[in-house]
C-alpha cells in the first residue's frame, strides 16, 4: 500500500492567493482527517470526514478555509485568500474506521508526509 | 534518561541506554492513546497504542504504560538506537473523531 499521499510537498505563495492542498487516503479507509502543524500550536485537527461527509469542522480557523471530499479516494483543503499566518505544515491522515460503540479508534491514524505551506 | 513532564521537551540519551518519554493527558474521558514518532520532513508514524482497559502494552523494543489515576502515559524505548532520534507525540482520544496531540518531546540519541 502506498500510504496516504499528499501533494504538493511544498507550496510557496503570496498573500491573497488561493492555495489548494490535495490528499489521497489509503484505499479502504473511510475516515479522513486534515491537521495543521506549527511550532506554536503543535498538531491541530482542522476537519474530518466519514464516508466523504464532513463530520466535524470545528477546528477550521475561519471562512477562508474549506475542505471537500468528492469521493473516497480524494480530498482537498483550500485556503482563499491565503495569509502569512497560514504558513504551516498541513497533514492529511486516514483511518480504517472508528469503533462506533466505544466512540474511539480501533485503528490508528495513518499520516501522509505533509504539505509545507509558506505564504509570503 | 527520563523526561519529566512536558516542561523538558528535549531528551538526550546515550546509544544503547533505555529512554523514557512521559506525557500527561488532559481528558479523563479519553479511552484510547497512541504514541507517534515524527522524523524531519515526514508525517507522524504510528508506534504503539493502548486502550484504557490496559495499563501496559509491549511492542518491539517499546513499551507503553498508562496510569489513569494520574492521567499519565509513558513510552519506554529499550536499547535506544540513533534511528530512534525523532520527535515523539502522545495522542489521546476523548471523543469520537477527536485525536488530541501533546506538544511532543525531541529524543536525541548520542552515538
XYZ file of N, CA and C in Angstrom:
693
model
N 0.849 -1.190 0.000
C 0.000 0.000 0.000
C 0.882 1.236 0.000
N 0.499 2.231 -0.797
C 1.336 3.415 -0.947
C 1.216 4.348 0.242
N 0.275 4.134 1.110
C 0.082 5.051 2.218
C -0.717 6.262 1.781
N -0.835 7.222 2.692
C -1.543 8.466 2.396
C -0.635 9.345 1.541
N -1.166 9.829 0.440
C -0.370 10.621 -0.498
C -0.870 12.056 -0.532
N 0.054 12.977 -0.291
C -0.299 14.392 -0.304
C 0.488 15.111 -1.387
N -0.153 16.127 -1.946
C 0.550 16.969 -2.908
C 0.033 18.404 -2.805
N 0.871 19.389 -3.109
C 2.307 19.242 -3.342
C 3.055 19.030 -2.026
N 4.332 18.730 -2.057
C 5.119 18.609 -0.830
C 5.453 19.984 -0.270
N 5.661 20.921 -1.157
C 5.959 22.290 -0.747
C 5.135 23.249 -1.609
N 4.670 24.312 -0.977
C 3.918 25.321 -1.695
C 4.332 26.676 -1.147
N 4.791 27.544 -2.047
C 5.133 28.909 -1.671
C 4.233 29.830 -2.473
N 3.539 30.714 -1.795
C 2.603 31.579 -2.478
C 2.598 32.954 -1.829
N 2.029 33.898 -2.517
C 1.945 35.249 -1.980
C 0.601 35.458 -1.284
N 0.633 36.300 -0.318
C -0.574 36.648 0.424
C -1.684 37.037 -0.544
N -2.891 36.510 -0.261
C -4.034 36.828 -1.097
C -4.335 35.790 -2.163
N -3.363 34.922 -2.429
C -3.570 33.895 -3.457
C -4.345 32.710 -2.885
N -4.966 31.982 -3.781
C -5.677 30.757 -3.393
C -4.696 29.593 -3.368
N -4.837 28.755 -2.353
C -3.988 27.577 -2.199
C -4.872 26.348 -2.104
N -4.515 25.307 -2.835
C -5.257 24.045 -2.760
C -4.295 22.903 -2.440
N -4.578 22.221 -1.355
C -3.789 21.081 -0.939
C -4.588 19.816 -1.223
N -3.891 18.750 -1.605
C -4.569 17.541 -2.057
C -4.151 16.329 -1.253
N -5.084 15.384 -1.154
C -4.817 14.189 -0.364
C -5.513 12.977 -0.972
N -4.778 11.887 -1.023
C -5.353 10.598 -1.411
C -5.193 9.664 -0.217
N -6.287 9.259 0.411
C -6.174 8.383 1.598
C -5.828 6.957 1.204
N -5.549 6.155 2.202
C -5.298 4.741 1.970
C -6.591 4.082 1.503
N -6.486 3.269 0.480
C -7.663 2.608 -0.069
C -8.372 1.773 0.994
N -9.675 1.962 1.090
C -10.448 1.205 2.072
C -10.688 1.939 3.370
N -9.914 2.983 3.622
C -10.140 3.785 4.818
C -11.342 4.687 4.580
N -12.222 4.750 5.577
C -13.403 5.579 5.377
C -13.435 6.817 6.260
N -12.337 7.070 6.967
C -12.201 8.317 7.713
C -10.994 9.072 7.171
N -11.171 10.379 6.989
C -10.081 11.218 6.512
C -10.011 12.477 7.363
N -8.790 12.861 7.720
C -8.558 13.969 8.634
C -7.566 14.957 8.014
N -7.797 16.227 8.292
C -6.816 17.264 7.950
C -6.298 17.877 9.255
N -4.964 17.907 9.385
C -4.308 18.507 10.541
C -3.370 19.622 10.061
N -3.126 20.559 10.956
C -2.133 21.606 10.700
C -1.099 21.548 11.821
N 0.172 21.679 11.462
C 1.237 21.637 12.469
C 2.084 22.893 12.407
N 2.194 23.558 13.549
C 3.076 24.707 13.700
C 3.865 24.537 14.978
N 4.962 25.262 15.085
C 5.770 25.189 16.304
C 4.985 25.696 17.495
N 4.194 26.736 17.272
C 3.491 27.358 18.394
C 2.323 26.520 18.892
N 1.593 25.901 17.981
C 0.338 25.249 18.341
C 0.366 23.736 18.193
N 1.479 23.189 17.705
C 1.561 21.742 17.552
C 0.639 21.242 16.459
N 0.141 20.024 16.632
C -0.756 19.394 15.670
C -2.199 19.699 16.039
N -2.901 20.360 15.133
C -4.289 20.738 15.373
C -5.191 20.059 14.345
N -6.270 19.482 14.822
C -7.254 18.890 13.919
C -8.096 20.006 13.315
N -8.164 20.034 12.000
C -8.964 21.052 11.316
C -10.361 20.545 11.006
N -10.434 19.371 10.398
C -11.712 18.811 9.957
C -11.531 17.322 9.721
N -12.634 16.558 9.859
C -12.549 15.175 9.440
C -13.821 14.726 8.746
N -13.697 13.730 7.899
C -14.773 13.185 7.081
C -14.982 11.702 7.412
N -16.230 11.285 7.287
C -16.554 9.868 7.343
C -17.374 9.543 6.099
N -16.900 8.578 5.332
C -17.590 8.229 4.087
C -17.879 9.473 3.224
N -16.878 10.318 3.119
C -16.891 11.518 2.268
C -17.736 12.662 2.830
N -18.336 12.477 3.979
C -19.192 13.503 4.577
C -18.436 14.208 5.705
N -18.387 15.543 5.698
C -17.714 16.251 6.808
C -18.476 16.043 8.112
N -17.764 15.610 9.139
C -18.395 15.310 10.422
C -18.169 16.427 11.432
N -16.948 16.917 11.481
C -16.608 17.941 12.464
C -15.613 18.901 11.839
N -16.047 20.144 11.651
C -15.139 21.154 11.083
C -14.868 22.262 12.085
N -15.052 21.963 13.358
C -14.895 22.989 14.385
C -13.467 23.503 14.509
N -12.523 22.763 13.971
C -11.133 23.198 14.015
C -10.715 24.071 12.859
N -11.569 24.260 11.907
C -11.232 25.110 10.758
C -11.130 26.543 11.253
N -9.994 27.201 10.978
C -9.742 28.520 11.586
C -10.792 29.572 11.256
N -11.186 29.665 10.033
C -12.133 30.699 9.642
C -12.658 30.390 8.238
N -13.523 31.262 7.765
C -14.189 31.001 6.484
C -13.241 30.949 5.305
N -12.027 31.372 5.487
C -11.078 31.317 4.373
C -10.675 29.870 4.071
N -10.922 28.994 5.027
C -10.561 27.582 4.877
C -11.803 26.782 4.492
N -11.622 25.893 3.519
C -12.701 24.979 3.160
C -12.096 23.642 2.756
N -12.841 22.579 2.995
C -12.362 21.236 2.637
C -13.489 20.468 1.975
N -13.105 19.638 1.016
C -14.077 18.818 0.313
C -13.545 17.406 0.154
N -14.474 16.494 -0.003
C -14.109 15.108 -0.292
C -15.114 14.585 -1.306
N -14.863 14.800 -2.579
C -15.836 14.436 -3.610
C -15.997 12.928 -3.793
N -14.990 12.166 -3.410
C -15.100 10.710 -3.481
C -14.169 10.085 -2.442
N -14.215 8.783 -2.328
C -13.497 8.077 -1.269
C -11.985 8.126 -1.419
N -11.507 8.549 -2.577
C -10.063 8.495 -2.798
C -9.428 9.868 -2.979
N -10.149 10.934 -2.624
C -9.585 12.248 -2.890
C -10.217 13.297 -1.969
N -9.358 14.172 -1.448
C -9.841 15.293 -0.643
C -8.967 16.507 -0.923
N -9.569 17.686 -0.774
C -8.820 18.931 -0.925
C -9.063 19.830 0.284
N -8.045 20.600 0.601
C -8.136 21.659 1.596
C -7.751 22.954 0.879
N -8.663 23.916 0.896
C -8.443 25.140 0.144
C -8.387 26.332 1.099
N -7.484 27.235 0.828
C -7.372 28.474 1.594
C -7.490 29.620 0.604
N -8.473 30.468 0.814
C -8.712 31.574 -0.096
C -9.375 32.732 0.647
N -8.707 33.883 0.744
C -7.332 34.160 0.346
C -6.341 33.720 1.428
N -5.154 33.381 1.020
C -4.152 32.937 1.984
C -3.501 34.143 2.677
N -3.011 33.902 3.904
C -2.352 34.921 4.701
C -1.056 34.341 5.263
N -0.089 35.190 5.599
C 1.183 34.689 6.143
C 1.001 33.793 7.368
N 0.009 34.060 8.184
C -0.184 33.252 9.399
C -0.707 31.851 9.080
N -1.044 31.590 7.818
C -1.438 30.236 7.416
C -0.228 29.343 7.157
N 0.942 29.928 7.175
C 2.163 29.149 6.932
C 2.292 28.057 7.990
N 2.417 26.825 7.532
C 2.447 25.671 8.428
C 2.674 24.421 7.586
N 2.755 23.292 8.239
C 2.733 22.012 7.534
C 1.342 21.426 7.707
N 0.714 21.083 6.620
C -0.634 20.544 6.638
C -0.562 19.037 6.353
N -1.138 18.272 7.268
C -1.125 16.818 7.143
C -2.527 16.297 6.878
N -2.571 15.305 6.033
C -3.771 14.523 5.832
C -3.535 13.152 6.470
N -4.567 12.582 7.063
C -4.456 11.258 7.666
C -5.734 10.484 7.382
N -5.620 9.182 7.358
C -6.822 8.364 7.178
C -6.823 7.220 8.169
N -8.014 6.691 8.384
C -8.201 5.616 9.357
C -9.201 4.622 8.816
N -9.035 3.365 9.230
C -9.924 2.321 8.726
C -11.350 2.569 9.183
N -11.536 2.716 10.488
C -12.868 3.043 10.995
C -12.759 3.375 12.470
N -13.752 4.051 12.958
C -13.849 4.290 14.385
C -14.713 3.190 14.999
N -14.465 2.893 16.226
C -15.303 1.936 16.939
C -16.597 2.656 17.298
N -17.652 2.306 16.648
C -18.886 3.052 16.834
C -19.504 2.861 18.211
N -19.110 1.837 18.894
C -19.661 1.600 20.220
C -18.880 2.341 21.295
N -17.590 2.280 21.175
C -16.756 2.960 22.153
C -16.524 4.419 21.770
N -16.818 4.759 20.519
C -16.580 6.127 20.083
C -15.125 6.453 19.950
N -14.303 5.427 19.838
C -12.870 5.687 19.738
C -12.288 4.882 18.591
N -11.030 5.117 18.362
C -10.376 4.467 17.239
C -10.100 3.005 17.542
N -10.278 2.171 16.575
C -9.776 0.811 16.737
C -8.671 0.536 15.742
N -8.287 1.564 15.051
C -7.056 1.504 14.273
C -6.487 2.911 14.249
N -5.184 3.022 14.315
C -4.599 4.358 14.420
C -4.677 5.123 13.106
N -4.530 6.418 13.205
C -4.450 7.250 12.020
C -3.134 6.980 11.293
N -3.194 7.003 9.978
C -2.005 6.907 9.149
C -1.841 8.256 8.442
N -0.690 8.865 8.632
C -0.456 10.207 8.119
C 0.298 10.194 6.802
N 0.020 11.205 5.973
C 0.859 11.475 4.826
C 2.100 12.235 5.272
N 2.947 12.593 4.331
C 4.185 13.306 4.665
C 4.009 14.822 4.689
N 2.799 15.285 4.457
C 2.509 16.691 4.661
C 2.810 17.581 3.474
N 2.187 18.771 3.515
C 2.487 19.851 2.570
C 2.980 21.028 3.394
N 4.198 21.466 3.088
C 4.726 22.641 3.786
C 4.299 23.881 3.020
N 3.453 24.689 3.645
C 2.933 25.897 3.014
C 3.637 27.123 3.563
N 4.124 27.949 2.661
C 4.719 29.231 3.040
C 3.982 30.321 2.290
N 3.424 31.241 3.059
C 2.705 32.376 2.472
C 3.505 33.640 2.779
N 3.953 34.313 1.746
C 4.811 35.496 1.942
C 4.016 36.801 1.787
N 17.711 7.687 30.412
C 17.293 9.059 30.683
C 15.781 9.135 30.849
N 15.311 10.165 31.511
C 13.867 10.288 31.766
C 13.447 11.739 31.553
N 12.337 11.893 30.916
C 11.783 13.223 30.693
C 10.596 13.395 31.627
N 10.662 14.320 32.541
C 9.591 14.500 33.497
C 8.670 15.585 32.992
N 7.515 15.170 32.489
C 6.519 16.135 32.077
C 6.881 16.853 30.799
N 5.997 17.789 30.444
C 6.154 18.481 29.182
C 7.029 19.710 29.291
N 7.604 19.974 30.468
C 8.441 21.142 30.623
C 9.855 20.884 30.115
N 10.206 19.668 29.827
C 11.508 19.320 29.277
C 11.280 18.678 27.927
N 11.157 19.483 26.873
C 10.798 18.948 25.569
C 11.916 18.226 24.839
N 13.123 18.227 25.331
C 14.224 17.533 24.675
C 14.842 16.524 25.629
N 14.984 15.300 25.155
C 15.594 14.230 25.928
C 16.819 13.732 25.177
N 17.952 13.731 25.835
C 19.188 13.284 25.212
C 19.677 12.034 25.918
N 19.907 10.959 25.168
C 20.340 9.696 25.775
C 21.513 9.129 24.985
N 22.240 8.270 25.634
C 23.371 7.595 25.001
C 22.860 6.372 24.258
N 23.430 6.132 23.105
C 23.071 4.933 22.355
C 23.218 3.696 23.228
N 22.201 2.863 23.185
C 22.225 1.638 23.979
C 21.483 1.759 25.299
N 21.320 2.986 25.782
C 20.557 3.182 27.021
C 19.055 3.063 26.736
N 18.296 2.928 27.809
C 16.840 2.940 27.681
C 16.335 4.375 27.778
N 15.271 4.679 27.032
C 14.666 6.014 27.047
C 13.261 5.925 27.617
N 12.891 6.944 28.365
C 11.522 7.037 28.876
C 10.994 8.420 28.536
N 9.927 8.441 27.784
C 9.288 9.705 27.409
C 7.924 9.744 28.083
N 7.643 10.825 28.767
C 6.412 10.943 29.546
C 5.420 11.896 28.901
N 4.182 11.690 29.227
C 3.112 12.522 28.681
C 1.974 12.581 29.682
N 1.479 13.790 29.949
C 0.314 13.971 30.795
C -0.862 14.309 29.901
N -1.904 13.515 29.948
C -3.063 13.840 29.125
C -4.111 14.548 29.954
N -5.075 15.157 29.292
C -5.926 16.117 29.999
C -7.348 15.646 30.251
N -7.842 14.724 29.432
C -9.271 14.408 29.498
C -9.509 13.019 30.080
N -10.194 12.977 31.202
C -10.438 11.684 31.853
C -11.368 10.791 31.027
N -12.042 11.360 30.038
C -12.929 10.570 29.180
C -12.168 9.835 28.077
N -10.911 10.159 27.907
C -10.125 9.504 26.849
C -9.959 8.028 27.161
N -10.201 7.185 26.163
C -10.107 5.745 26.396
C -9.179 5.046 25.417
N -8.459 5.829 24.651
C -7.540 5.257 23.679
C -6.388 6.227 23.493
N -5.184 5.687 23.469
C -3.987 6.523 23.434
C -2.998 5.932 22.442
N -2.304 6.849 21.776
C -1.352 6.418 20.753
C -0.053 7.190 20.921
N 1.044 6.531 20.655
C 2.340 7.198 20.535
C 2.744 7.226 19.063
N 3.178 8.415 18.653
C 3.659 8.602 17.292
C 5.104 9.081 17.319
N 5.817 8.743 16.259
C 7.190 9.205 16.054
C 7.205 10.032 14.784
N 7.837 11.210 14.855
C 7.911 12.054 13.673
C 9.350 12.416 13.372
N 9.802 11.979 12.227
C 11.131 12.343 11.749
C 11.026 13.591 10.868
N 12.134 14.260 10.726
C 12.163 15.514 9.985
C 11.644 15.323 8.563
N 10.696 16.172 8.177
C 10.174 16.134 6.816
C 9.152 15.046 6.552
N 8.744 14.364 7.623
C 7.773 13.284 7.447
C 6.573 13.494 8.350
N 5.520 12.758 8.048
C 4.359 12.789 8.913
C 4.555 11.902 10.120
N 3.738 12.076 11.151
C 3.819 11.202 12.327
C 3.599 9.744 11.936
N 4.389 8.882 12.538
C 4.330 7.455 12.251
C 3.897 6.704 13.501
N 2.906 5.846 13.351
C 2.383 5.069 14.479
C 3.471 4.197 15.093
N 3.541 4.214 16.438
C 4.470 3.339 17.139
C 3.708 2.248 17.881
N 2.834 2.674 18.790
C 2.122 1.725 19.624
C 0.901 2.405 20.202
N -0.129 1.653 20.497
C -1.325 2.213 21.099
C -1.738 1.391 22.313
N -2.659 1.955 23.085
C -3.147 1.257 24.264
C -4.551 1.736 24.580
N -5.393 0.823 25.011
C -6.742 1.180 25.427
C -6.775 1.375 26.936
N -7.799 2.047 27.391
C -7.856 2.408 28.810
C -8.121 1.218 29.722
N -8.490 0.071 29.153
C -8.698 -1.111 29.993
C -7.391 -1.886 30.231
N -6.292 -1.297 29.770
C -4.976 -1.894 29.975
C -4.089 -0.876 30.675
N -3.048 -1.361 31.352
C -2.095 -0.413 31.919
C -0.691 -0.595 31.340
N -0.543 -1.600 30.501
C 0.771 -1.824 29.897
C 0.587 -2.566 28.585
N 1.401 -2.182 27.613
C 1.386 -2.894 26.346
C 2.801 -2.867 25.769
N 3.240 -3.994 25.262
C 4.606 -4.077 24.748
C 4.620 -4.333 23.259
N 5.598 -3.681 22.624
C 5.844 -3.939 21.223
C 7.301 -4.331 21.057
N 7.800 -4.147 19.872
C 9.196 -4.466 19.633
C 10.069 -3.335 20.151
N 10.772 -3.542 21.213
C 11.655 -2.565 21.873
C 10.911 -1.421 22.521
N 9.604 -1.360 22.399
C 8.844 -0.274 23.010
C 7.789 -0.829 23.952
N 7.546 -0.059 25.004
C 6.509 -0.394 25.972
C 5.758 0.882 26.304
N 4.447 0.810 26.321
C 3.646 1.955 26.746
C 3.002 1.609 28.079
N 3.072 2.550 29.007
C 2.456 2.405 30.316
C 1.389 3.471 30.473
N 0.266 3.085 31.025
C -0.849 4.006 31.225
C -1.255 4.011 32.690
N -1.293 5.182 33.273
C -1.760 5.354 34.645
C -2.953 6.300 34.601
N -4.142 5.722 34.646
C -5.359 6.531 34.515
C -5.617 7.374 35.763
N -5.117 6.938 36.870
C -5.350 7.654 38.127
C -4.773 9.059 38.068
N -3.585 9.153 37.504
C -2.940 10.459 37.411
C -2.900 10.973 35.981
N -3.588 10.291 35.078
C -3.657 10.685 33.670
C -2.260 10.851 33.077
N -1.515 9.780 33.160
C -0.121 9.804 32.720
C 0.153 8.631 31.799
N 0.921 8.927 30.783
C 1.280 7.953 29.754
C 2.785 8.007 29.584
N 3.413 6.874 29.394
C 4.848 6.903 29.112
C 5.194 5.918 28.006
N 6.269 6.253 27.321
C 6.800 5.393 26.265
C 8.221 5.024 26.652
N 8.484 3.752 26.737
C 9.817 3.288 27.044
C 10.416 2.651 25.797
N 11.627 3.069 25.468
C 12.338 2.505 24.334
C 13.580 1.807 24.867
N 13.676 0.529 24.596
C 14.818 -0.245 25.072
C 15.983 -0.151 24.088
N 17.192 -0.106 24.641
C 18.403 -0.106 23.802
C 18.295 0.908 22.681
N 18.163 2.176 23.070
C 17.928 3.250 22.100
C 19.016 3.293 21.038
N 18.571 3.475 19.803
C 19.468 3.499 18.648
C 19.442 4.873 17.981
N 20.469 5.211 17.224
C 20.462 6.513 16.532
C 19.223 6.728 15.672
N 18.698 5.654 15.099
C 17.487 5.770 14.282
C 16.233 6.108 15.072
N 16.343 6.079 16.397
C 15.208 6.456 17.234
C 15.125 7.961 17.414
N 16.139 8.684 16.995
C 16.125 10.142 17.126
C 14.973 10.719 16.315
N 14.103 11.448 16.992
C 12.899 11.988 16.349
C 12.132 12.782 17.396
N 10.983 13.316 16.996
C 10.048 13.907 17.948
C 8.959 12.880 18.216
N 8.636 12.698 19.480
C 7.631 11.725 19.882
C 6.405 12.445 20.445
N 5.236 12.052 19.940
C 3.983 12.645 20.381
C 3.096 11.584 21.012
N 2.474 11.953 22.117
C 1.376 11.133 22.603
C 0.083 11.760 22.102
N -0.934 10.947 21.943
C -2.233 11.444 21.499
C -3.323 10.736 22.290
N -4.369 11.470 22.644
C -5.493 10.906 23.369
C -6.763 11.077 22.549
N -7.694 10.181 22.783
C -8.958 10.184 22.058
C -10.103 10.412 23.053
N -10.493 11.682 23.288
C -11.517 11.976 24.285
C -12.945 11.766 23.798
N -13.148 11.748 22.507
C -14.480 11.541 21.954
C -14.334 11.102 20.507
N -15.437 10.609 19.970
C -15.407 10.061 18.617
C -14.851 11.098 17.639
N -13.898 10.662 16.861
C -13.353 11.518 15.816
C -12.259 12.458 16.264
N -12.036 12.588 17.553
C -11.052 13.528 18.058
C -9.798 12.799 18.493
N -8.669 13.231 17.995
C -7.388 12.733 18.473
C -6.572 13.965 18.816
N -6.312 14.171 20.107
C -5.637 15.367 20.580
C -4.183 15.022 20.854
N -3.286 15.786 20.241
C -1.858 15.511 20.360
C -1.215 16.368 21.443
N -0.247 15.782 22.138
C 0.593 16.538 23.056
C 1.596 17.369 22.273
N 2.409 18.147 23.000
C 3.301 19.071 22.302
C 4.517 18.382 21.709
N 4.828 17.206 22.161
C 5.954 16.480 21.590
C 7.210 16.582 22.416
N 8.035 15.558 22.347
C 9.344 15.504 23.002
C 10.375 15.104 21.963
N 11.447 15.882 21.887
C 12.529 15.535 20.973
C 13.485 14.568 21.653
N 13.718 13.444 21.018
C 14.681 12.466 21.530
C 15.956 12.553 20.695
N 17.060 12.821 21.364
C 18.364 12.867 20.706
C 19.206 11.702 21.215
N 19.696 10.898 20.306
C 20.498 9.745 20.680
C 21.951 10.015 20.329
N 22.799 9.997 21.342
C 24.219 10.274 21.140
C 24.960 8.975 20.868
N 25.754 8.931 19.801
C 26.474 7.692 19.477
C 27.609 7.416 20.459
